[in-house]
Amino acid sequence: MICIPIVDATHQEALRSIERSAPAEDAIELRMDLIADGELPRLIACARRISGRVRIIVTCRRREEALPPASLEHTERRKNIPRTMKMRLLKQAIELGADYVDIELAEGEKSISELRRFCEKNGNRTQLIVSWHDIEKTPSLKELKTIFNACADAGADVVKIVPYARRLGDNIRVLNLIDYAKGRHRKIISMCMGELGQVSRIIAPLWGSYLAFAVLPGGGKSAPGQLSVKAMKEFRQLLRRQQPFPQAWLLPPGAMNFILVGNPVRQSLSPVMHNTALEALKIEGHYSAFCVMDPAAAVAGIRGMNIRGASVTIPFKTAVMDFLDEIDPDASAVGAVNTIVNECGRLSGYNTDWWGLTRALKDKTKIAGKTFVVLGAGGTARSAVYGIKKEGGRPVIVNRTADKGKELAAMFDCPFYPLESLGGIKAHGLINTTSVGMYPQADQSPVAPELLTDYRVVMDVIYNPLCTRLLQDAAAAGADIVSGAEMFVYQGAQQLKLWTGRQAPLELMRKTVYERLKKSEKRHQGKK
Ligand code: NAP
């Protein structure tokens, strides 16, 4: 993730910087200690209006931990914000749905746990960055590890450690620290400040630092040594191109291989769908399914055999996340990866399930402003809830096991109702994410037909059978229906785009999947 610091002296200037930065990069950091008259609600609303995907970090840096570049002469206008006011501001950021708030370790255990609890109370939409900066030097690796552990133990979702480089070797300490954090499966942002620390600003994100700070042309830096976004991207490309992976050179030019990682995989339609698409796009390569026992070994295999991309299915969508170098923010928010992209040995995880689900739904209805019942609270329900919220809709969770339903509802800050209350809920649409109604139980439905009369649209994530009992009942009740096959095709098309950069042959993929499903339906009917 590249994050642009917003460090303007006035609210109006900050709004202009947000307008330029929010659509351009992955994240922005609102430095409320520098934006003298900054009104947080308006700044956040501006960023959200401009980009639905930009991540927002709200920070109110202690004077003792900030070292602005001399050229900007920020020092004079840095506010020394009292602790109570700072806590109020960070809590307001949490209430406003900021993606991250940053608090320094030096603010103390009491303040940090107060914020942690506040995040929980607000549905954990906001992640806590616990940070530590040394504006004079880089301590030893041993000391850095102690500081890291203190930040992690304080309740950080993401630990941020930024010392000042006095010599080039200091950069190696922060890279070692990133390795240390990765070994503990913790997210870390780390680099060195200062001109000599620029090396770490380029390498740390490739090494596993969660995000990197960079500036747009004419934009203000929040720390000395920050590079331009353009320079960061050029360096990154150069380094990636030069990574020595001889396997890549042994493959015929343009050859790309792909795999499915899951258990079981025998019934999967992904191989036939993707191989048909690869052939149509004239991409030399093949997609094969592997029934996997050990997700760590499977991921090592993807790296070692220079497999360009992988689909991940049940039961490994969460387990593989620990072994990847980078997780896309959407996948991180859903808590599951169904797609891996291999860039010369560096593995990134994505989630295309939520995208496929909302894309399929949008063929039949608007999502923004509408209420949707999400039936179920498993992995696919998480994708559904995340996707509906991201599109501006209102998900309502209904699940058989109350504890699981409540947990999901708390995670995404939305209501939960027990299965028995389904009849009393007023909603525009219903999405079934349970496996009720899948072959061989194709005569079952998770919802009684008399409860389906008020929905305008009903979607079933199940795609075998193509038209489940639930969808048949919903169509009879007058609702528009969406088959899980549509979600399957769209999520696959998005995977292909991530792997190859090419637009997927959607119609061909759809035709292939529907033909296979109809054939299998005939087989099932023949057996009856
Ligand atoms: P999961 O994590 O195991 O969750 C299943 C959910 O279904 C749980 O919340 C469970 O409720 C509920 N459930 C199961 N049996 C039930 C029953 N008899 N009555 C009421 N609720 C019941 O599964 P998942 O990974 O989310 O997968 C769910 C379905 O999505 C599968 O059929 C899968 O094939 C499909 N899927 C489709 C696509 C696509 O592209 N179309 C993609 C991914 C998955 P409890 O919490 O009470 O146990």
CSV table of C-alpha atoms and ligand atoms in Angstrom, one decimal, residues 314 317 353 375-381 399-401 404-405 419 433-436 438 444 446 460-464 484-485 487-489 491, ligand 1:
chain,number,residue,atom,x,y,z
A,314,ILE,CA,-12.2,-24.5,1.0
A,317,LYS,CA,-8.9,-19.4,2.2
A,353,ASP,CA,-15.5,-13.6,-4.1
A,375,LEU,CA,-28.4,-15.9,5.4
A,376,GLY,CA,-25.4,-17.7,7.0
A,377,ALA,CA,-22.3,-16.5,8.8
A,378,GLY,CA,-19.5,-18.5,7.2
A,379,GLY,CA,-16.8,-17.5,4.8
A,380,THR,CA,-19.1,-16.6,1.9
A,381,ALA,CA,-21.3,-14.6,4.2
A,399,ASN,CA,-27.9,-17.3,11.0
A,400,ARG,CA,-28.8,-20.6,12.6
A,401,THR,CA,-26.0,-20.4,15.3
A,404,LYS,CA,-21.4,-17.0,14.9
A,405,GLY,CA,-24.0,-14.6,13.5
A,419,LEU,CA,-33.2,-17.7,11.9
A,433,THR,CA,-24.8,-18.2,1.7
A,434,THR,CA,-25.5,-21.5,3.4
A,435,SER,CA,-25.0,-24.8,1.7
A,436,VAL,CA,-28.7,-25.8,2.1
A,438,MET,CA,-26.9,-28.0,-2.8
A,444,GLN,CA,-34.2,-28.5,0.3
A,446,PRO,CA,-33.2,-22.7,3.7
A,460,ASP,CA,-28.3,-18.1,-4.0
A,461,VAL,CA,-24.5,-18.6,-3.9
A,462,ILE,CA,-25.0,-22.3,-4.6
A,463,TYR,CA,-24.5,-23.1,-8.3
A,464,ASN,CA,-25.2,-26.8,-8.3
A,484,GLY,CA,-24.4,-18.7,-7.7
A,485,ALA,CA,-23.1,-19.6,-11.2
A,487,MET,CA,-20.9,-15.1,-8.9
A,488,PHE,CA,-18.6,-18.0,-9.8
A,489,VAL,CA,-18.1,-16.7,-13.4
A,491,GLN,CA,-15.1,-14.1,-9.5
B,1,NAP,P1,-19.2,-22.2,5.8
B,1,NAP,O1,-18.1,-21.3,6.1
B,1,NAP,O2,-19.1,-23.6,6.2
B,1,NAP,O3,-20.6,-21.5,6.3
B,1,NAP,C1,-21.8,-22.2,6.0
B,1,NAP,C2,-22.9,-21.4,6.7
B,1,NAP,O4,-24.1,-22.1,6.4
B,1,NAP,C3,-22.8,-21.4,8.2
B,1,NAP,O5,-23.2,-20.1,8.7
B,1,NAP,C4,-23.9,-22.4,8.7
B,1,NAP,O6,-24.6,-22.0,9.8
B,1,NAP,C5,-24.9,-22.4,7.6
B,1,NAP,N1,-25.6,-23.6,7.5
B,1,NAP,C6,-25.1,-24.8,7.1
B,1,NAP,N2,-26.0,-25.8,7.1
B,1,NAP,C7,-27.2,-25.2,7.6
B,1,NAP,C8,-28.5,-25.6,7.8
B,1,NAP,N3,-28.9,-26.9,7.6
B,1,NAP,N4,-29.4,-24.7,8.2
B,1,NAP,C9,-29.1,-23.4,8.4
B,1,NAP,N5,-27.8,-22.9,8.2
B,1,NAP,C10,-26.9,-23.8,7.8
B,1,NAP,O7,-19.4,-22.3,4.2
B,1,NAP,P2,-18.9,-21.2,3.0
B,1,NAP,O8,-17.5,-21.4,2.7
B,1,NAP,O9,-19.4,-19.9,3.4
B,1,NAP,O10,-19.8,-21.8,1.8
B,1,NAP,C11,-21.2,-21.7,1.7
B,1,NAP,C12,-21.7,-22.0,0.3
B,1,NAP,O11,-21.2,-21.0,-0.6
B,1,NAP,C13,-21.2,-23.4,-0.2
B,1,NAP,O12,-22.3,-24.0,-0.8
B,1,NAP,C14,-20.2,-23.0,-1.3
B,1,NAP,O13,-20.2,-24.0,-2.4
B,1,NAP,C15,-20.8,-21.7,-1.8
B,1,NAP,N6,-19.8,-20.8,-2.5
B,1,NAP,C16,-20.2,-20.4,-3.8
B,1,NAP,C17,-19.3,-19.6,-4.4
B,1,NAP,C18,-19.6,-19.1,-5.8
B,1,NAP,O14,-18.7,-18.6,-6.5
B,1,NAP,N7,-20.9,-19.2,-6.2
B,1,NAP,C19,-18.1,-19.2,-3.9
B,1,NAP,C20,-17.8,-19.6,-2.6
B,1,NAP,C21,-18.7,-20.4,-1.9
B,1,NAP,P3,-24.0,-22.3,11.3
B,1,NAP,O15,-23.2,-21.0,11.6
B,1,NAP,O16,-25.2,-22.3,12.2
B,1,NAP,O17,-23.2,-23.5,11.3
